[in-house]
XYZ file of N, CA and C in Angstrom:
663
model
N 117.612 169.156 75.704
C 116.707 169.968 74.776
C 117.122 171.369 74.383
N 117.323 171.640 73.199
C 117.841 172.947 72.616
C 117.137 174.156 73.065
N 117.668 175.075 73.498
C 116.792 176.365 74.063
C 117.507 177.492 73.019
N 116.678 178.123 72.355
C 117.064 179.428 71.544
C 117.865 180.326 72.512
N 118.891 180.873 71.987
C 119.729 181.918 72.550
C 119.547 183.378 71.645
N 118.668 183.324 70.673
C 118.419 184.562 69.927
C 118.102 185.689 70.569
N 118.850 186.763 70.647
C 118.417 187.916 71.487
C 117.240 188.705 70.819
N 116.096 188.976 71.507
C 115.107 189.800 70.887
C 115.464 191.211 70.681
N 116.400 191.686 71.662
C 116.870 192.966 71.240
C 117.641 193.247 70.087
N 118.487 192.163 69.726
C 119.225 191.844 68.579
C 118.371 192.037 67.208
N 117.256 191.145 67.404
C 116.333 190.997 66.210
C 115.698 192.207 65.897
N 115.273 193.130 67.203
C 114.595 194.311 66.796
C 115.709 195.420 66.268
N 116.890 195.173 66.579
C 117.853 196.277 66.153
C 118.252 196.002 64.632
N 118.114 194.627 64.216
C 118.158 194.427 62.833
C 117.077 194.835 62.094
N 115.807 194.635 62.698
C 114.675 195.197 61.855
C 114.545 196.648 62.036
N 115.076 197.411 62.866
C 115.382 198.929 62.558
C 116.158 199.284 61.742
N 117.347 198.583 61.679
C 118.425 199.048 60.653
C 117.748 198.721 59.188
N 117.076 197.539 59.100
C 116.389 197.464 57.637
C 115.238 198.488 57.486
N 114.560 198.752 58.248
C 113.663 199.777 58.118
C 114.135 201.254 57.821
N 115.329 201.654 58.374
C 116.082 202.689 58.185
C 116.624 202.712 56.531
N 117.185 201.503 56.194
C 117.623 201.471 54.998
C 116.818 201.639 53.884
N 115.486 200.954 54.106
C 114.327 201.238 53.099
C 113.930 202.500 52.959
N 113.790 203.311 54.097
C 113.388 204.598 54.088
C 114.434 205.443 53.213
N 115.764 205.260 53.697
C 116.812 205.967 52.783
C 116.651 205.732 51.221
N 116.333 204.321 51.109
C 116.224 203.952 49.472
C 115.164 204.594 48.840
N 113.928 204.726 49.785
C 112.718 205.276 49.145
C 113.086 206.807 48.741
N 113.786 207.438 49.514
C 114.136 208.833 49.200
C 115.093 208.812 48.004
N 115.944 207.730 47.774
C 116.971 207.937 47.012
C 116.485 207.404 45.469
N 115.733 206.442 45.587
C 115.065 205.876 44.247
C 113.972 205.032 44.704
N 112.816 205.496 44.473
C 111.609 204.832 45.077
C 111.310 203.537 44.089
N 111.407 203.558 42.819
C 111.489 202.536 41.849
C 112.319 201.324 42.306
N 113.490 201.616 42.585
C 114.442 200.634 43.164
C 113.787 199.974 44.518
N 113.208 200.731 45.176
C 112.769 200.255 46.466
C 111.651 199.141 46.150
N 110.875 199.362 45.249
C 109.822 198.593 44.906
C 110.201 197.259 44.329
N 111.207 197.363 43.675
C 111.833 196.208 42.998
C 112.497 195.371 43.976
N 113.242 196.117 44.931
C 113.598 195.501 46.142
C 112.629 194.500 46.861
N 111.612 195.265 47.234
C 110.496 194.701 47.946
C 109.846 193.420 47.263
N 109.756 193.310 45.944
C 109.367 192.291 45.182
C 110.205 191.154 45.132
N 111.650 191.477 45.061
C 112.695 190.439 45.194
C 112.614 189.922 46.474
N 112.557 190.710 47.654
C 112.719 190.340 49.018
C 111.321 189.393 49.208
N 110.141 189.694 48.625
C 109.032 188.888 48.890
C 109.032 187.484 48.242
N 109.741 187.424 47.020
C 109.855 186.257 46.268
C 110.794 185.371 47.067
N 111.950 186.147 47.600
C 112.832 185.128 48.387
C 112.275 184.690 49.506
N 111.486 185.477 50.286
C 110.764 184.897 51.371
C 109.946 183.683 51.143
N 109.120 183.964 50.063
C 108.243 182.643 49.418
C 109.062 181.491 49.223
N 110.272 181.556 48.440
C 110.861 180.501 48.229
C 111.563 179.829 49.602
N 111.976 180.776 50.417
C 112.561 179.996 51.889
C 111.516 179.470 52.405
N 110.282 179.960 52.473
C 109.186 179.267 53.087
C 108.878 177.908 52.509
N 108.896 177.633 51.205
C 108.813 176.249 50.544
C 109.863 175.524 50.916
N 111.070 176.046 50.984
C 112.195 175.261 51.258
C 112.467 174.851 52.565
N 111.916 175.703 53.582
C 112.091 175.475 55.091
C 110.823 174.336 55.307
N 109.890 174.560 54.648
C 108.619 173.421 54.984
C 109.046 172.057 54.441
N 109.770 171.816 53.278
C 110.135 170.642 52.833
C 111.317 170.115 53.599
N 112.324 171.027 54.028
C 113.321 170.595 55.005
C 112.821 170.045 56.050
N 111.775 170.789 56.639
C 111.199 170.220 57.892
C 110.538 168.843 57.848
N 109.910 168.746 56.683
C 109.319 167.378 56.471
C 110.278 166.278 56.339
N 111.452 166.702 55.600
C 112.428 165.485 55.343
C 113.161 165.258 56.846
N 113.450 166.148 57.839
C 113.895 165.841 59.022
C 112.872 165.089 59.918
N 111.671 165.411 59.661
C 110.755 164.747 60.560
C 110.446 163.475 60.264
N 110.373 163.179 59.088
C 109.912 161.833 58.427
C 111.052 160.877 58.192
N 112.277 161.415 57.764
C 113.363 160.560 57.329
C 112.832 159.306 56.441
N 111.949 159.748 55.499
C 111.311 158.549 54.519
C 111.786 158.764 53.216
N 111.764 157.785 52.469
C 112.107 157.987 51.034
C 111.442 159.118 50.201
N 110.159 159.072 50.517
C 109.378 160.223 49.818
C 109.522 161.769 50.016
N 110.088 161.806 51.293
C 110.639 163.168 51.623
C 111.917 163.505 51.086
N 112.799 162.662 50.923
C 114.026 162.893 50.171
C 113.918 162.849 48.585
N 112.841 162.244 48.335
C 112.639 162.597 46.837
C 111.991 163.832 46.477
N 111.127 164.215 47.483
C 110.487 165.527 47.525
C 111.659 166.813 47.498
N 112.446 166.574 48.452
C 113.537 167.416 48.255
C 114.510 167.441 46.956
N 114.686 166.302 46.339
C 115.292 166.114 45.104
C 114.565 166.735 44.052
N 113.207 166.643 43.925
C 112.336 167.427 43.095
C 112.309 168.927 43.149
N 112.379 169.204 44.422
C 112.592 170.814 44.746
C 113.909 171.576 44.188
N 115.017 170.644 44.555
C 116.334 171.118 44.126
C 116.264 171.219 42.650
N 115.837 170.102 41.992
C 115.784 170.161 40.583
C 114.885 171.170 39.877
N 113.941 171.588 40.429
C 113.123 172.644 40.070
C 113.772 174.192 40.230
N 114.204 174.265 41.369
C 114.832 175.569 41.514
C 116.298 175.646 40.754
N 116.948 174.595 40.647
C 118.195 174.688 39.752
C 117.779 175.022 38.381
N 116.821 174.404 37.641
C 116.437 174.726 36.526
C 115.927 176.167 36.351
N 115.120 176.664 37.144
C 114.667 177.918 37.269
C 115.708 178.982 37.344
N 116.801 178.639 38.137
C 117.929 179.350 38.210
C 118.774 179.499 36.922
N 119.013 178.436 36.313
C 119.805 178.520 35.024
C 119.004 179.199 34.073
N 117.618 179.157 33.870
C 116.839 179.757 32.873
C 116.662 181.116 33.190
N 116.848 181.669 34.381
C 116.497 182.952 34.656
C 117.152 184.165 33.906
N 118.409 183.914 33.700
C 119.181 184.937 32.978
C 119.256 184.806 31.476
N 118.592 183.499 30.994
C 118.308 183.454 29.760
C 116.907 183.462 29.270
N 116.139 184.467 29.812
C 114.658 184.521 29.406
C 114.298 184.739 27.999
N 115.251 185.448 27.157
C 115.100 185.536 25.741
C 114.974 184.331 24.989
N 115.721 183.348 25.623
C 115.886 181.900 25.013
C 115.449 180.732 25.843
N 114.641 181.237 26.772
C 114.301 180.053 27.756
C 113.534 178.913 27.070
N 112.707 179.182 25.969
C 111.955 178.125 25.397
C 112.790 177.244 24.648
N 113.780 177.805 24.028
C 114.755 177.015 23.306
C 115.646 176.147 24.203
N 115.968 176.648 25.299
C 116.740 176.025 26.279
C 116.301 175.277 27.394
N 114.849 175.248 27.383
C 114.099 174.607 28.654
C 114.477 173.198 28.739
N 114.403 172.379 27.577
C 114.554 170.966 27.753
C 116.158 170.303 27.782
N 116.970 171.195 27.054
C 118.345 171.001 27.441
C 118.931 171.253 28.709
N 118.427 172.270 29.477
C 118.590 172.733 30.720
C 118.059 171.711 31.768
N 116.876 171.135 31.477
C 116.268 170.288 32.289
C 116.861 169.000 32.170
N 117.384 168.494 31.115
C 118.073 167.416 30.952
C 119.358 167.447 31.659
N 120.194 168.470 31.644
C 121.383 168.490 32.013
C 121.269 168.447 33.576
N 120.269 169.305 34.108
C 120.122 169.381 35.579
C 119.611 168.360 36.106
N 118.890 167.621 35.620
C 118.392 166.192 36.091
C 119.607 165.213 36.091
N 120.571 165.021 35.258
C 121.527 164.273 35.384
C 122.489 164.658 36.308
N 122.625 165.894 36.323
C 123.714 166.565 37.436
C 123.128 166.101 38.824
N 121.952 166.338 38.894
C 121.357 166.017 40.369
C 121.361 164.656 40.859
N 121.093 163.736 39.709
C 121.200 162.428 40.089
C 122.373 161.856 40.392
N 123.635 162.322 39.636
C 124.973 162.014 39.899
C 125.357 162.359 41.405
N 124.960 163.732 41.540
C 125.406 164.295 42.911
C 124.660 163.656 43.922
N 123.146 163.442 43.885
C 122.486 162.817 44.743
C 123.014 161.153 45.201
N 123.273 160.472 44.151
C 123.640 159.107 44.225
C 125.128 158.937 44.895
N 126.066 159.846 44.452
C 127.312 159.962 45.049
C 127.195 160.352 46.592
N 126.495 161.364 46.684
C 126.258 161.909 48.153
C 125.607 160.806 48.986
N 124.745 160.180 48.500
C 124.082 158.912 49.387
C 125.013 157.946 49.712
N 125.936 157.615 48.753
C 126.939 156.639 48.889
C 128.096 157.063 49.715
N 128.467 158.251 49.604
C 129.561 158.722 50.611
C 129.230 159.087 51.857
N 127.863 159.658 52.405
C 127.647 160.343 53.526
C 126.296 159.596 54.050
N 126.337 159.677 55.601
C 125.227 159.241 56.226
C 123.887 160.313 55.827
N 122.741 159.639 55.946
C 121.638 160.362 55.596
C 121.208 161.646 56.470
N 122.027 161.820 57.782
C 121.816 162.876 58.512
C 122.517 164.102 58.062
N 123.373 163.962 57.145
C 124.022 165.138 56.642
C 123.913 165.189 55.117
N 123.154 164.234 54.534
C 123.098 164.135 53.095
C 122.472 165.593 52.639
N 121.280 165.877 53.335
C 120.492 166.963 52.729
C 121.373 168.411 52.604
N 122.239 168.748 53.630
C 122.814 169.902 53.488
C 124.055 169.827 52.452
N 124.728 168.780 52.461
C 125.863 168.536 51.504
C 125.342 168.572 50.094
N 124.218 167.710 49.783
C 123.733 167.566 48.497
C 123.350 168.904 47.915
N 122.716 169.702 48.902
C 122.055 171.024 48.540
C 123.096 171.946 48.008
N 124.329 172.110 48.968
C 125.481 172.885 48.475
C 126.064 172.391 47.275
N 126.433 171.163 47.085
C 126.853 170.704 45.735
C 126.008 171.113 44.551
N 124.893 170.942 44.743
C 123.683 171.288 43.870
C 123.821 172.786 43.328
N 123.978 173.464 44.140
C 123.947 175.046 43.987
C 125.314 175.281 43.373
N 126.357 174.747 43.477
C 127.726 174.866 43.015
C 127.411 174.410 41.385
N 126.832 173.192 41.137
C 126.689 172.609 39.810
C 125.630 173.606 39.045
N 124.465 174.199 39.669
C 123.729 174.992 38.887
C 124.549 176.190 38.486
N 125.312 176.875 39.292
C 126.041 177.955 38.879
C 126.962 177.772 37.897
N 127.466 176.571 37.859
C 128.488 176.330 36.646
C 127.633 176.008 35.387
N 126.424 175.121 35.483
C 125.540 175.060 34.252
C 125.047 176.518 33.826
N 124.763 177.440 34.525
C 124.225 178.611 34.338
C 125.410 179.351 33.463
N 126.588 179.287 33.860
C 127.589 179.842 33.170
C 127.837 179.442 31.788
N 127.644 177.947 31.771
C 127.625 177.330 30.337
C 126.778 177.805 29.571
N 125.397 177.855 29.840
C 124.522 178.393 28.840
C 124.576 179.704 28.576
N 125.103 180.635 29.563
C 125.289 181.829 29.130
C 126.415 182.065 28.076
N 127.499 181.064 28.276
C 128.693 181.305 27.396
C 127.996 180.774 25.987
N 127.206 179.808 25.873
C 126.617 179.284 24.512
C 125.737 180.326 23.996
N 125.015 181.124 24.802
C 124.112 182.208 24.111
C 124.980 183.250 23.628
N 126.322 183.445 24.226
C 127.117 184.410 23.708
C 127.876 183.943 22.447
N 127.987 182.744 22.221
C 128.618 182.255 21.106
C 127.707 181.739 20.115
N 126.383 182.182 20.012
C 125.483 181.742 19.139
C 125.946 182.430 17.605
N 126.515 183.487 17.669
C 127.111 184.027 16.387
C 128.354 183.273 15.975
N 128.917 182.251 16.741
C 130.091 181.706 16.327
C 129.687 180.300 16.396
N 129.153 179.427 15.635
C 128.866 178.077 15.897
C 130.211 177.252 16.090
N 131.370 177.543 15.497
C 132.460 176.725 15.767
C 132.994 176.929 17.120
N 132.506 177.766 17.842
C 132.956 178.057 19.321
C 132.115 177.345 20.298
N 131.189 176.591 19.767
C 130.276 175.991 20.699
C 130.813 174.935 21.764
N 131.912 174.269 21.235
C 132.627 173.344 22.538
C 133.398 174.258 23.365
N 133.763 175.375 23.026
C 134.239 176.169 24.051
C 133.404 176.761 25.195
N 132.264 176.568 24.815
C 131.231 176.990 26.098
C 131.427 176.212 27.260
N 132.154 174.964 27.307
C 132.374 174.196 28.455
C 133.510 174.962 29.204
N 134.424 175.876 28.576
C 135.514 176.207 29.447
C 135.073 176.973 30.637
N 134.054 178.077 30.395
C 133.618 178.656 31.528
C 133.079 178.011 32.646
N 132.337 176.812 32.374
C 131.891 175.812 33.316
C 132.997 175.240 34.143
N 133.892 174.758 33.471
C 135.190 174.254 34.207
C 135.778 175.164 35.116
N 135.944 176.461 34.814
C 136.277 177.629 35.504
C 135.443 177.884 36.732
N 134.186 177.909 36.457
C 133.260 178.050 37.422
C 133.164 177.040 38.338
N 133.526 175.809 37.963
C 133.316 174.686 38.948
C 134.429 174.756 39.901
N 135.548 175.174 39.591
C 136.555 175.333 40.787
C 136.274 176.234 41.786
N 135.754 177.311 41.350
C 135.622 178.649 42.213
C 134.768 178.165 43.478
N 133.547 177.759 43.241
C 132.829 177.309 44.513
C 133.445 176.254 45.187
N 133.843 175.219 44.718
C 134.399 173.980 45.246
C 135.596 174.372 46.036
N 136.402 175.286 45.746
C 137.549 175.610 46.597
C 136.985 176.296 47.874
N 136.123 177.047 47.918
C 135.483 177.664 49.099
C 134.577 176.766 49.906
N 133.966 175.875 49.131
C 132.884 175.034 49.887
C 133.489 173.622 50.507
N 134.296 172.957 49.758
C 134.961 171.740 50.019
C 135.760 171.995 51.446
N 136.625 172.896 51.700
C 137.231 173.013 52.844
C 136.322 173.260 54.151
N 135.221 173.898 53.844
C 134.230 174.066 54.951
C 133.549 172.853 55.310
N 133.400 172.008 54.189
C 132.634 170.593 54.473
C 133.691 169.919 55.380
N 135.122 169.867 54.954
C 136.044 169.047 55.649
C 136.098 169.496 57.156
N 136.183 170.990 57.362
C 136.244 171.356 58.608
C 134.925 170.793 59.498
N 133.809 170.849 58.922
C 132.688 170.321 59.542
C 132.723 169.008 59.775
N 133.429 168.041 58.823
C 133.564 166.782 59.236
C 134.560 166.433 60.493
N 135.560 167.219 60.469
C 136.413 167.212 61.652
C 135.794 167.652 62.832
N 135.174 168.735 62.850
C 134.603 168.972 64.174
C 133.508 168.150 64.433
N 132.912 167.273 63.713
C 131.848 166.220 64.067
C 132.543 164.975 64.510
N 133.836 165.034 64.418
C 134.515 163.676 64.937
C 135.063 162.738 63.893
N 135.076 163.163 62.758
C 135.328 162.124 61.490
C 136.958 161.991 61.604
N 137.545 160.846 61.476
C 139.124 160.744 61.260
C 139.393 161.665 60.014
N 140.634 162.086 60.233
C 140.987 163.067 59.201
C 141.336 162.333 57.782
N 141.979 161.330 57.784
C 141.998 160.326 56.754
C 140.773 159.951 55.899
N 139.790 159.593 56.768
C 138.369 159.171 56.226
C 137.707 160.328 55.608
N 137.939 161.455 56.418
C 137.174 162.785 56.002
C 137.726 163.080 54.475
N 139.068 163.062 54.520
C 139.825 163.473 53.201
C 139.361 162.618 51.985
N 139.125 161.222 52.257
C 138.816 160.428 51.239
C 137.536 160.629 50.896
N 136.613 160.918 51.772
C 135.197 161.366 51.279
C 135.101 162.706 50.677
N 135.861 163.615 51.053
C 136.035 164.923 50.162
C 136.623 164.749 48.940
N 137.694 163.697 48.770
C 137.846 163.445 47.107
C 136.866 162.919 46.473
N 136.046 161.971 46.982
C 135.019 161.354 46.330
C 134.019 162.502 46.113
N 133.678 163.296 46.892
C 132.573 164.314 46.459
C 133.135 165.321 45.549
N 134.510 165.779 45.632
C 134.969 166.364 44.276
C 134.808 165.890 43.090
N 135.208 164.460 43.058
C 135.098 163.702 41.810
C 133.620 163.642 41.222
N 132.713 163.382 42.159
C 131.256 163.446 41.968
C 130.869 164.635 41.418
N 131.306 165.911 41.969
C 130.865 167.068 41.464
C 131.549 167.405 40.115
N 132.466 167.014 39.878
C 133.381 167.249 38.463
C 132.625 166.418 37.434
N 132.081 165.308 37.734
C 131.551 164.388 36.632
C 130.031 164.987 36.649
N 129.257 165.393 37.736
C 128.061 165.917 37.571
C 128.084 167.295 36.714
N 128.998 168.109 37.059
C 129.070 169.404 36.252
C 129.413 169.087 34.738
N 130.352 168.436 34.508
C 130.668 168.054 33.060
C 129.636 167.397 32.413
N 129.038 166.473 32.953
C 127.780 165.724 32.491
C 126.687 166.554 31.938
N 126.333 167.418 33.108
C 125.247 168.417 32.735
C 125.493 169.421 31.507
N 126.809 169.857 31.632
C 127.052 170.820 30.657
C 127.206 170.106 29.198
N 127.668 168.878 29.051
C 127.849 168.179 27.806
C 126.473 167.817 27.246
N 125.610 167.319 28.134
C 124.162 166.788 27.763
C 123.460 168.049 27.300
N 123.539 169.228 27.995
C 122.739 170.422 27.659
C 123.134 170.984 26.169
N 124.608 170.933 25.806
C 125.038 171.371 24.905
C 124.959 170.560 23.558
N 124.926 169.168 23.750
C 124.759 168.276 22.878
C 123.338 168.465 22.306
N 122.253 168.620 23.226
C 120.862 168.458 22.739
C 120.800 170.025 21.982
N 121.414 170.994 22.387
C 121.342 172.340 21.852
C 121.770 172.193 20.418
N 122.924 171.556 20.172
C 123.684 171.189 18.882
C 122.771 170.483 18.090
N 122.099 169.432 18.652
C 121.299 168.596 17.776
C 119.928 169.515 17.174
N 119.341 170.260 18.151
C 118.238 171.018 17.873
C 118.498 172.057 16.790
N 119.731 172.519 16.698
C 120.091 173.391 15.941
C 120.572 172.848 14.545
N 121.059 171.657 14.511
C 121.343 171.052 13.339
C 120.188 170.590 12.602
N 119.008 170.453 13.293
C 117.804 170.012 12.693
C 116.991 171.133 12.055
N 117.241 172.353 12.341
C 116.872 173.442 11.757
C 117.235 173.744 10.297
Protein backbone atom coordinates (compact mmCIF):
# COMPACT_ATOMS: atom_id res chain seq x y z
CA UNK A 1 0.00 0.00 0.00
CA UNK A 2 1.36 3.41 -0.96
CA UNK A 3 2.00 5.77 1.95
CA UNK A 4 2.34 9.46 1.23
CA UNK A 5 5.66 10.96 2.29
CA UNK A 6 4.70 14.59 1.75
CA UNK A 7 6.03 16.70 4.59
CA UNK A 8 3.41 18.87 6.24
CA UNK A 9 6.13 21.29 7.33
CA UNK A 10 7.31 21.55 3.72
CA UNK A 11 3.78 22.21 2.48
CA UNK A 12 3.31 24.87 5.18
CA UNK A 13 6.61 26.51 4.19
CA UNK A 14 5.55 26.65 0.53
CA UNK A 15 2.22 28.21 1.56
CA UNK A 16 4.06 30.86 3.62
CA UNK A 17 6.37 31.67 0.70
CA UNK A 18 3.39 32.07 -1.63
CA UNK A 19 1.64 34.29 0.90
CA UNK A 20 4.71 36.52 1.30
CA UNK A 21 5.07 36.77 -2.48
CA UNK A 22 1.42 37.83 -2.80
CA UNK A 23 1.89 40.54 -0.13
CA UNK A 24 4.97 41.84 -1.93
CA UNK A 25 3.10 41.87 -5.24
CA UNK A 26 0.18 43.71 -3.61
CA UNK A 27 2.51 46.52 -2.52
CA UNK A 28 4.20 46.60 -5.91
CA UNK A 29 1.16 46.34 -8.21
CA UNK A 30 -2.30 45.61 -6.80
CA UNK A 31 -3.85 45.29 -10.26
CA UNK A 32 -1.34 42.64 -11.21
CA UNK A 33 -2.15 40.77 -8.01
CA UNK A 34 -5.84 40.66 -8.94
CA UNK A 35 -4.97 39.36 -12.39
CA UNK A 36 -2.71 36.72 -10.90
CA UNK A 37 -5.47 35.60 -8.53
CA UNK A 38 -7.91 35.28 -11.44
CA UNK A 39 -5.37 33.25 -13.42
CA UNK A 40 -4.62 31.11 -10.37
CA UNK A 41 -8.33 30.48 -9.78
CA UNK A 42 -8.87 29.51 -13.42
CA UNK A 43 -5.88 27.16 -13.26
CA UNK A 44 -7.17 25.51 -10.09
CA UNK A 45 -10.59 25.04 -11.69
CA UNK A 46 -9.04 23.48 -14.80
CA UNK A 47 -6.86 21.18 -12.70
CA UNK A 48 -9.89 20.10 -10.66
CA UNK A 49 -11.68 19.04 -13.84
CA UNK A 50 -8.59 17.31 -15.24
CA UNK A 51 -7.86 15.47 -11.98
CA UNK A 52 -11.48 14.31 -11.76
CA UNK A 53 -11.43 12.90 -15.29
CA UNK A 54 -8.01 11.26 -14.78
CA UNK A 55 -9.26 9.64 -11.57
CA UNK A 56 -12.31 8.30 -13.41
CA UNK A 57 -10.14 6.89 -16.20
CA UNK A 58 -7.79 5.07 -13.85
CA UNK A 59 -10.63 3.81 -11.68
CA UNK A 60 -12.86 2.49 -14.44
CA UNK A 61 -10.43 1.60 -17.27
CA UNK A 62 -13.50 1.63 -19.55
CA UNK A 63 -13.85 2.84 -23.12
CA UNK A 64 -16.19 5.66 -22.13
CA UNK A 65 -13.69 7.04 -19.60
CA UNK A 66 -10.94 7.14 -22.25
CA UNK A 67 -13.37 8.79 -24.63
CA UNK A 68 -14.16 11.35 -21.93
CA UNK A 69 -10.44 12.08 -21.59
CA UNK A 70 -10.16 12.43 -25.38
CA UNK A 71 -13.00 14.98 -25.41
CA UNK A 72 -11.40 16.91 -22.55
CA UNK A 73 -8.01 17.03 -24.30
CA UNK A 74 -9.71 18.10 -27.53
CA UNK A 75 -11.64 20.87 -25.76
CA UNK A 76 -8.63 22.18 -23.84
CA UNK A 77 -6.40 22.05 -26.93
CA UNK A 78 -8.95 24.00 -28.99
CA UNK A 79 -9.34 26.65 -26.29
CA UNK A 80 -5.57 26.87 -25.92
CA UNK A 81 -5.12 27.48 -29.65
CA UNK A 82 -7.90 30.08 -29.82
CA UNK A 83 -6.93 32.00 -26.68
CA UNK A 84 -4.17 34.15 -28.26
CA UNK A 85 -6.40 34.70 -31.33
CA UNK A 86 -9.30 36.31 -29.52
CA UNK A 87 -9.74 38.97 -32.21
CA UNK A 88 -10.22 36.26 -34.86
CA UNK A 89 -11.59 33.33 -32.86
CA UNK A 90 -14.91 33.30 -34.73
CA UNK A 91 -13.10 33.02 -38.05
CA UNK A 92 -10.65 30.39 -36.83
CA UNK A 93 -13.02 28.35 -34.64
CA UNK A 94 -13.96 25.65 -37.14
CA UNK A 95 -10.53 25.36 -38.80
CA UNK A 96 -8.85 25.03 -35.42
CA UNK A 97 -11.46 22.52 -34.23
CA UNK A 98 -11.02 20.42 -37.38
CA UNK A 99 -7.23 20.51 -37.21
CA UNK A 100 -7.17 19.70 -33.51
CA UNK A 101 -9.65 16.84 -33.94
CA UNK A 102 -7.60 15.20 -36.69
CA UNK A 103 -4.38 15.65 -34.72
CA UNK A 104 -5.89 14.19 -31.55
CA UNK A 105 -7.28 11.20 -33.45
CA UNK A 106 -3.92 10.48 -35.10
CA UNK A 107 -2.06 10.80 -31.80
CA UNK A 108 -4.64 8.80 -29.86
CA UNK A 109 -4.79 5.96 -32.38
CA UNK A 110 -1.01 5.78 -32.70
CA UNK A 111 -0.46 5.86 -28.94
CA UNK A 112 -3.03 3.11 -28.38
CA UNK A 113 -1.31 0.92 -30.96
CA UNK A 114 2.18 1.54 -29.57
CA UNK A 115 1.60 1.64 -25.84
CA UNK A 116 -0.29 -0.30 -23.16
CA UNK A 117 -3.34 1.39 -21.72
CA UNK A 118 -1.61 1.78 -18.36
CA UNK A 119 0.68 4.48 -19.79
CA UNK A 120 -1.49 5.68 -22.67
CA UNK A 121 -3.07 8.51 -20.70
CA UNK A 122 0.13 10.32 -19.73
CA UNK A 123 1.97 9.87 -23.04
CA UNK A 124 -1.02 10.90 -25.13
CA UNK A 125 -1.54 13.99 -23.01
CA UNK A 126 2.08 15.12 -23.42
CA UNK A 127 2.07 14.56 -27.19
CA UNK A 128 -1.27 16.38 -27.49
CA UNK A 129 0.18 19.35 -25.61
CA UNK A 130 3.12 19.46 -28.05
CA UNK A 131 0.73 19.32 -31.01
CA UNK A 132 -1.41 22.09 -29.55
CA UNK A 133 1.60 24.36 -29.07
CA UNK A 134 2.64 23.78 -32.68
CA UNK A 135 -0.84 24.40 -34.05
CA UNK A 136 -1.13 27.57 -31.99
CA UNK A 137 2.10 28.87 -33.54
CA UNK A 138 0.74 28.04 -37.00
CA UNK A 139 -2.46 30.00 -36.41
CA UNK A 140 -0.53 32.95 -35.02
CA UNK A 141 1.73 32.82 -38.07
CA UNK A 142 -1.32 32.84 -40.31
CA UNK A 143 -2.72 35.82 -38.43
CA UNK A 144 0.52 37.73 -38.99
CA UNK A 145 0.51 36.86 -42.69
CA UNK A 146 -3.03 38.11 -43.29
CA UNK A 147 -1.57 41.14 -45.06
CA UNK A 148 0.40 38.86 -47.42
CA UNK A 149 -1.81 36.10 -48.91
CA UNK A 150 1.10 34.65 -50.88
CA UNK A 151 2.81 33.82 -47.57
CA UNK A 152 -0.01 31.55 -46.41
CA UNK A 153 1.89 28.34 -47.11
CA UNK A 154 4.85 29.68 -45.12
CA UNK A 155 2.64 29.57 -42.03
CA UNK A 156 3.57 25.90 -41.69
CA UNK A 157 7.25 26.73 -41.19
CA UNK A 158 6.81 27.98 -37.60
CA UNK A 159 4.84 24.82 -36.82
CA UNK A 160 7.62 22.55 -38.09
CA UNK A 161 10.16 24.49 -36.01
CA UNK A 162 7.92 24.44 -32.95
CA UNK A 163 7.30 20.71 -33.41
CA UNK A 164 10.97 19.87 -32.94
CA UNK A 165 11.44 21.85 -29.74
CA UNK A 166 9.07 20.02 -27.36
CA UNK A 167 9.77 16.62 -28.89
CA UNK A 168 13.52 17.03 -28.32
CA UNK A 169 12.81 17.58 -24.62
CA UNK A 170 9.84 15.22 -24.19
CA UNK A 171 10.91 12.14 -26.14
CA UNK A 172 14.16 11.52 -24.19
CA UNK A 173 12.20 11.71 -20.94
CA UNK A 174 9.67 9.21 -22.27
CA UNK A 175 12.50 6.92 -23.34
CA UNK A 176 14.16 7.19 -19.93
CA UNK A 177 10.86 6.32 -18.27
CA UNK A 178 10.50 3.26 -20.48
CA UNK A 179 14.00 2.09 -19.59
CA UNK A 180 13.34 2.61 -15.88
CA UNK A 181 10.13 0.63 -16.30
CA UNK A 182 12.06 -2.37 -17.61
CA UNK A 183 11.42 -2.05 -21.35
CA UNK A 184 14.28 -3.42 -23.49
CA UNK A 185 16.37 -0.65 -25.04
CA UNK A 186 15.78 -1.59 -28.69
CA UNK A 187 12.05 -2.14 -28.19
CA UNK A 188 11.75 1.20 -26.44
CA UNK A 189 13.68 2.90 -29.23
CA UNK A 190 11.31 1.44 -31.81
CA UNK A 191 8.29 2.76 -29.88
CA UNK A 192 9.94 6.18 -29.59
CA UNK A 193 10.50 6.36 -33.35
CA UNK A 194 6.85 5.41 -33.92
CA UNK A 195 5.68 8.13 -31.53
CA UNK A 196 7.91 10.71 -33.25
CA UNK A 197 6.46 9.72 -36.64
CA UNK A 198 2.91 9.86 -35.28
CA UNK A 199 3.56 13.28 -33.73
CA UNK A 200 4.98 14.60 -37.00
CA UNK A 201 1.98 13.35 -39.00
CA UNK A 202 -0.49 14.68 -36.42
CA UNK A 203 1.13 18.11 -36.30
CA UNK A 204 1.42 18.55 -40.05
CA UNK A 205 -2.10 17.19 -40.65
CA UNK A 206 -3.60 19.54 -38.09
CA UNK A 207 -1.83 22.56 -39.56
CA UNK A 208 -2.60 21.71 -43.18
CA UNK A 209 -6.30 21.09 -42.52
CA UNK A 210 -6.67 24.32 -40.54
CA UNK A 211 -4.86 26.39 -43.18
CA UNK A 212 -6.76 24.82 -46.08
CA UNK A 213 -10.09 25.56 -44.39
CA UNK A 214 -9.01 29.14 -43.77
CA UNK A 215 -7.87 29.53 -47.38
CA UNK A 216 -11.17 28.10 -48.65
CA UNK A 217 -13.22 30.43 -46.47
CA UNK A 218 -11.10 33.37 -47.53
CA UNK A 219 -11.52 32.46 -51.21
CA UNK A 220 -15.33 32.35 -50.87
CA UNK A 221 -15.44 35.97 -49.77
